[in-house]
Amino acid sequence: MMLTLRPDVIDADERARVRAALDAAGWQPRDLADRYRLAVSTLDDPLIERLVALAASVAGAPLSRHGHEWLRLVHGDYQLMKGDGLERPSEPHVELIADVSAAATGEAEIFYSDGRVVPQLPGAVAVLKRDATLVRWQRHLSLRVGDAAVYRLRLTLLRE
Amino acid sequence: MEAWAAAWRAAEPFAHVAIDDVVDDAGMAELRDAIVRQPHWPNRGELYEMMASGEPTAPALRAFIDAIGSAPVRAAIGAISGDTLSRADGASYVYLAGSYLLPHTDFRSGVDRKVAWIFYLSDDDAFSGGELDLYRCDVDATGEIVGTAIARTLRPRKNRLVLFDVARTTLHRVREVTSGARVSLAGWLY
């Protein structure tokens, strides 16, 4: 499994519901200049279980949840490889990225150190295998994004 | 020179100095003309988005960078920083609206960068944003950066040369340019 990107997995109504739930629950800022500037939430949401099943079907094997994190990025936010490298699980795992943003910004892509790229595409879900060496960065959101916000889920899954 | 050396040593959050009015009007005009003739290419990566020259080919730009690396200038900058400097390199950069350089240190293991230099060419009212932020870093017992805060902001003033120390915790960034074009030459002394 190199990288599987499935568009239109999460419709606009469900994305709006999840964003509202996340905003209501509140965000925690994560700001360490040489690693990242963004906001995170660990809110549990029914969407996550549906995505676990989707990831298992892509992987062709049962998967269990190891952890998850919602991310919100706005103008000026970013995540560097150093920030990712220090916090990802060390064991091989499956990573699922779900985009619940309202709109595409044309920025905030996720770049993996092996060349794979996950675009910022509302409603899309990406599934890929990661090992201890693979790190990633999320591109800075410039002034071109205006008031837009990127909402995405990072779901970490292990083989059962 | 001693005053700049004292300023370097006393500077917070880490050693740096800003030296204004480095070149005369004719020299500045020559450099600005050279920038227009120098090709710049889109340059985007994990840390940055801007236009960069690569190895400059315009003679005036080459001459400036060569001057930074000349023996008398190296000796002068070394007298400020307390280093023995052997050479310099550099390139030209154009930051348009939306360009940025995220927080980072220029330190690279095995690369003997000692002093970073930046020389600003744009008129002060030709752009907004683009300031140089210097960070104070909190470091744990292992040397890992565990806290960061902007402690000093330097305006990219025309005809200003900024020198700063290159070390594991000399974290800095160029704020996003919000309008106009911020033009600079920059590189390192080794």
mmCIF file of C-alpha atoms in Angstrom, chain B residues 73 88 106 136 189:
data_model
loop_
_atom_site.group_PDB
_atom_site.id
_atom_site.type_symbol
_atom_site.label_atom_id
_atom_site.label_comp_id
_atom_site.label_asym_id
_atom_site.label_seq_id
_atom_site.Cartn_x
_atom_site.Cartn_y
_atom_site.Cartn_z
ATOM 1 C CA VAL B 73 35.935 41.923 5.580
ATOM 2 C CA ALA B 88 31.728 33.262 2.562
ATOM 3 C CA ASP B 106 21.198 27.555 10.160
ATOM 4 C CA ARG B 136 14.753 32.890 22.751
ATOM 5 C CA LEU B 189 30.690 32.930 6.703
#
